[in-house]
mmCIF file of C-alpha atoms in Angstrom:
data_model
loop_
_atom_site.group_PDB
_atom_site.id
_atom_site.type_symbol
_atom_site.label_atom_id
_atom_site.label_comp_id
_atom_site.label_asym_id
_atom_site.label_seq_id
_atom_site.Cartn_x
_atom_site.Cartn_y
_atom_site.Cartn_z
ATOM 1 C CA PHE Q 1 205.881 28.513 118.698
ATOM 2 C CA SER Q 2 204.874 27.939 122.421
ATOM 3 C CA LEU Q 3 201.380 27.597 124.033
ATOM 4 C CA PRO Q 4 200.871 30.393 126.402
ATOM 5 C CA THR Q 5 200.920 28.449 130.662
ATOM 6 C CA THR Q 6 198.233 30.324 131.257
ATOM 7 C CA LEU Q 7 195.509 27.913 129.953
ATOM 8 C CA SER Q 8 194.121 24.957 130.793
ATOM 9 C CA MET Q 9 193.688 22.768 127.781
ATOM 10 C CA ASN Q 10 190.474 20.503 129.474
ATOM 11 C CA LYS Q 11 188.765 23.981 129.041
ATOM 12 C CA PRO Q 12 186.678 24.426 125.420
ATOM 13 C CA GLU Q 13 187.146 28.011 126.339
ATOM 14 C CA SER Q 14 190.713 27.873 126.948
ATOM 15 C CA LEU Q 15 191.505 26.083 123.632
ATOM 16 C CA ALA Q 16 189.624 28.537 121.832
ATOM 17 C CA THR Q 17 191.436 31.127 123.497
ATOM 18 C CA LEU Q 18 194.592 29.243 121.837
ATOM 19 C CA ALA Q 19 193.126 28.897 118.593
ATOM 20 C CA ALA Q 20 192.533 32.207 118.613
ATOM 21 C CA SER Q 21 195.930 33.100 119.071
ATOM 22 C CA VAL Q 22 197.342 30.973 116.114
ATOM 23 C CA GLY Q 23 195.101 32.720 113.904
ATOM 24 C CA ALA Q 24 192.774 29.930 113.360
ATOM 25 C CA PRO Q 25 189.524 30.842 111.527
ATOM 26 C CA SER Q 26 186.141 31.677 113.258
ATOM 27 C CA TYR Q 27 184.602 28.567 112.996
ATOM 28 C CA VAL Q 28 187.687 25.990 114.108
ATOM 29 C CA ARG Q 29 187.663 28.709 117.630
ATOM 30 C CA HIS Q 30 183.892 27.508 118.759
ATOM 31 C CA PRO Q 31 184.178 25.849 121.940
ATOM 32 C CA ARG Q 32 181.122 23.410 121.032
ATOM 33 C CA LEU Q 33 183.240 22.300 117.785
ATOM 34 C CA LEU Q 34 186.289 22.106 119.811
ATOM 35 C CA GLY Q 35 185.128 19.881 122.077
ATOM 36 C CA TRP Q 36 184.444 17.325 119.213
ATOM 37 C CA VAL Q 37 187.395 17.518 117.482
ATOM 38 C CA ARG Q 38 188.933 15.899 120.972
ATOM 39 C CA GLU Q 39 186.414 13.523 121.672
ATOM 40 C CA ILE Q 40 186.941 12.774 117.644
ATOM 41 C CA ALA Q 41 190.657 12.747 117.862
ATOM 42 C CA ALA Q 42 190.781 10.099 120.778
ATOM 43 C CA LEU Q 43 188.508 7.685 119.394
ATOM 44 C CA THR Q 44 190.788 5.646 116.921
ATOM 45 C CA THR Q 45 189.823 2.775 115.135
ATOM 46 C CA PRO Q 46 191.105 -0.487 117.330
ATOM 47 C CA GLU Q 47 189.204 1.493 119.897
ATOM 48 C CA ARG Q 48 186.152 1.710 117.761
ATOM 49 C CA ILE Q 49 186.388 -1.891 116.964
ATOM 50 C CA VAL Q 50 186.818 -2.717 120.786
ATOM 51 C CA ARG Q 51 183.683 -0.733 122.015
ATOM 52 C CA SER Q 52 181.014 -2.294 119.039
ATOM 53 C CA ALA Q 53 182.460 -5.828 120.079
ATOM 54 C CA ALA Q 54 181.278 -4.884 123.560
ATOM 55 C CA HIS Q 55 178.515 -3.151 122.448
ATOM 56 C CA ARG Q 56 177.260 -5.798 120.483
ATOM 57 C CA MET Q 57 177.636 -8.523 123.013
ATOM 58 C CA GLY Q 58 175.068 -6.515 125.469
ATOM 59 C CA PHE Q 59 177.581 -4.599 127.666
ATOM 60 C CA ARG Q 60 177.040 -0.873 128.388
ATOM 61 C CA PHE Q 61 180.408 1.332 129.716
ATOM 62 C CA ARG Q 62 181.552 4.421 130.136
ATOM 63 C CA LEU Q 63 184.429 6.427 128.564
ATOM 64 C CA HIS Q 64 187.332 8.168 129.800
ATOM 65 C CA VAL Q 65 186.485 8.466 133.009
ATOM 66 C CA ALA Q 66 188.699 10.894 134.559
ATOM 67 C CA GLY Q 67 188.450 9.663 138.111
ATOM 68 C CA LEU Q 68 190.432 6.376 137.462
ATOM 69 C CA PRO Q 69 194.381 6.759 137.016
ATOM 70 C CA GLY Q 70 195.315 6.459 133.523
ATOM 71 C CA ARG Q 71 191.861 7.781 131.905
ATOM 72 C CA PRO Q 72 190.614 4.155 130.789
ATOM 73 C CA ASP Q 73 189.252 3.456 127.509
ATOM 74 C CA LEU Q 74 186.535 1.877 128.475
ATOM 75 C CA VAL Q 75 185.185 1.674 132.152
ATOM 76 C CA PHE Q 76 182.530 -1.226 133.476
ATOM 77 C CA PRO Q 77 181.823 0.778 136.614
ATOM 78 C CA SER Q 78 179.190 -2.395 137.936
ATOM 79 C CA LYS Q 79 181.778 -5.082 136.890
ATOM 80 C CA HIS Q 80 184.343 -3.033 138.301
ATOM 81 C CA LYS Q 81 186.156 -3.492 135.297
ATOM 82 C CA VAL Q 82 188.560 -1.234 132.656
ATOM 83 C CA ILE Q 83 189.839 -2.033 129.127
ATOM 84 C CA PHE Q 84 192.572 -0.279 127.783
ATOM 85 C CA VAL Q 85 193.330 -0.338 124.231
ATOM 86 C CA HIS Q 86 197.030 0.199 123.578
ATOM 87 C CA GLY Q 87 198.465 1.228 119.884
ATOM 88 C CA CYS Q 88 201.630 -1.506 119.405
ATOM 89 C CA PHE Q 89 203.991 1.197 118.515
ATOM 90 C CA TRP Q 90 203.300 3.822 121.161
ATOM 91 C CA HIS Q 91 202.779 0.711 124.158
ATOM 92 C CA ARG Q 92 205.667 -0.981 122.631
ATOM 93 C CA HIS Q 93 204.030 -4.505 121.749
ATOM 94 C CA THR Q 94 206.056 -7.418 120.953
ATOM 95 C CA CYS Q 95 204.240 -7.341 117.344
ATOM 96 C CA LYS Q 96 206.309 -6.480 114.534
ATOM 97 C CA ARG Q 97 204.785 -3.068 114.984
ATOM 98 C CA GLY Q 98 205.942 -2.614 118.606
ATOM 99 C CA THR Q 99 209.471 -1.962 116.979
ATOM 100 C CA LEU Q 100 211.631 0.820 117.265
ATOM 101 C CA PRO Q 101 211.935 3.226 114.331
ATOM 102 C CA ALA Q 102 215.407 3.411 112.781
ATOM 103 C CA SER Q 103 215.999 7.108 113.215
ATOM 104 C CA ASN Q 104 216.426 9.177 116.716
ATOM 105 C CA ILE Q 105 216.499 5.681 118.131
ATOM 106 C CA GLU Q 106 217.777 6.503 121.611
ATOM 107 C CA PHE Q 107 215.022 9.606 121.523
ATOM 108 C CA TRP Q 108 212.523 7.011 120.556
ATOM 109 C CA ARG Q 109 213.384 4.230 123.110
ATOM 110 C CA GLU Q 110 212.894 6.656 125.918
ATOM 111 C CA LYS Q 111 210.232 8.191 124.978
ATOM 112 C CA LEU Q 112 208.230 4.856 124.919
ATOM 113 C CA GLU Q 113 210.212 3.292 127.673
ATOM 114 C CA ARG Q 114 208.257 5.983 130.054
ATOM 115 C CA ASN Q 115 204.954 4.625 127.901
ATOM 116 C CA LYS Q 116 205.518 1.446 129.209
ATOM 117 C CA ARG Q 117 206.649 2.511 132.632
ATOM 118 C CA ARG Q 118 203.420 4.523 132.902
ATOM 119 C CA ASP Q 119 201.532 1.659 131.931
ATOM 120 C CA ARG Q 120 202.614 -0.706 134.380
ATOM 121 C CA GLU Q 121 201.733 2.043 137.079
ATOM 122 C CA VAL Q 122 198.383 2.706 136.040
ATOM 123 C CA VAL Q 123 197.482 -0.902 136.046
ATOM 124 C CA LYS Q 124 199.123 -1.911 139.952
ATOM 125 C CA ALA Q 125 197.250 1.838 140.688
ATOM 126 C CA LEU Q 126 194.152 0.378 139.406
ATOM 127 C CA THR Q 127 194.382 -3.451 140.965
ATOM 128 C CA ARG Q 128 195.179 -1.949 144.412
ATOM 129 C CA ALA Q 129 191.709 0.457 143.851
ATOM 130 C CA GLY Q 130 189.949 -2.866 143.163
ATOM 131 C CA TRP Q 131 190.038 -2.651 139.597
ATOM 132 C CA GLU Q 132 190.207 -6.054 136.808
ATOM 133 C CA VAL Q 133 192.158 -4.633 133.853
ATOM 134 C CA MET Q 134 192.430 -5.658 130.594
ATOM 135 C CA VAL Q 135 194.761 -4.370 127.667
ATOM 136 C CA VAL Q 136 193.806 -5.187 124.279
ATOM 137 C CA TRP Q 137 196.511 -4.756 122.006
ATOM 138 C CA GLU Q 138 196.164 -2.684 118.404
ATOM 139 C CA CYS Q 139 196.902 -5.721 116.544
ATOM 140 C CA GLU Q 140 194.676 -8.168 118.474
ATOM 141 C CA THR Q 141 191.245 -5.675 117.203
ATOM 142 C CA ARG Q 142 192.137 -7.185 113.880
ATOM 143 C CA ASN Q 143 190.470 -10.658 114.356
ATOM 144 C CA ALA Q 144 187.032 -10.177 115.337
ATOM 145 C CA GLU Q 145 186.198 -13.260 116.469
ATOM 146 C CA LYS Q 146 189.138 -14.081 118.691
ATOM 147 C CA LEU Q 147 188.348 -10.265 120.470
ATOM 148 C CA THR Q 148 184.831 -11.334 120.657
ATOM 149 C CA ARG Q 149 185.899 -14.055 121.786
ATOM 150 C CA ARG Q 150 188.499 -12.880 124.673
ATOM 151 C CA LEU Q 151 185.875 -10.101 125.387
ATOM 152 C CA GLY Q 152 183.331 -12.241 127.030
ATOM 153 C CA VAL Q 153 185.594 -14.218 128.984
ATOM 154 C CA PHE Q 154 186.857 -11.140 130.833
ATOM 155 C CA LEU Q 155 183.775 -9.109 131.170
ATOM 156 C CA SER Q 156 181.454 -12.431 132.509
ATOM 157 C CA ASP Q 157 180.314 -12.726 135.698
ATOM 158 C CA ALA Q 158 181.882 -16.279 136.090
ATOM 159 C CA VAL Q 159 184.851 -16.209 139.313
ATOM 160 C CA GLU Q 160 188.364 -17.158 137.868
ATOM 161 C CA PRO Q 161 189.587 -20.001 139.686
#
């Protein structure tokens, strides 16, 4: 199975065409449903926790702004700040969840190192453009009090010394 090269995965009608080409039922091919499914797939539990905490603290934000490098998970335009919520495995955090799988080690090492390299490039690009960047790791979302404190410090209007 290979994807048709003429499809743009960002357009619902293209996704509907793709769904039809692989024999998906008609209710799965509906463009509105496909957009909803894509939105749900982008909302991970750690991201939901961070969004909820920021919202409870009274901060308002935009999600996945396409015009910014790396499409940050949360964007605070008025503060010129962005937050990325990284999965420990996929972005190679130093915690126990960031370890390599035991099989196919070379494949995973290359893939995950590319992710880390891309993350560094995105942070540099955003910083050069005048944005402040915060990365929240999946493992950090387990302690709500600590996460809330960290978000408050990052999102406060106080100028760091």
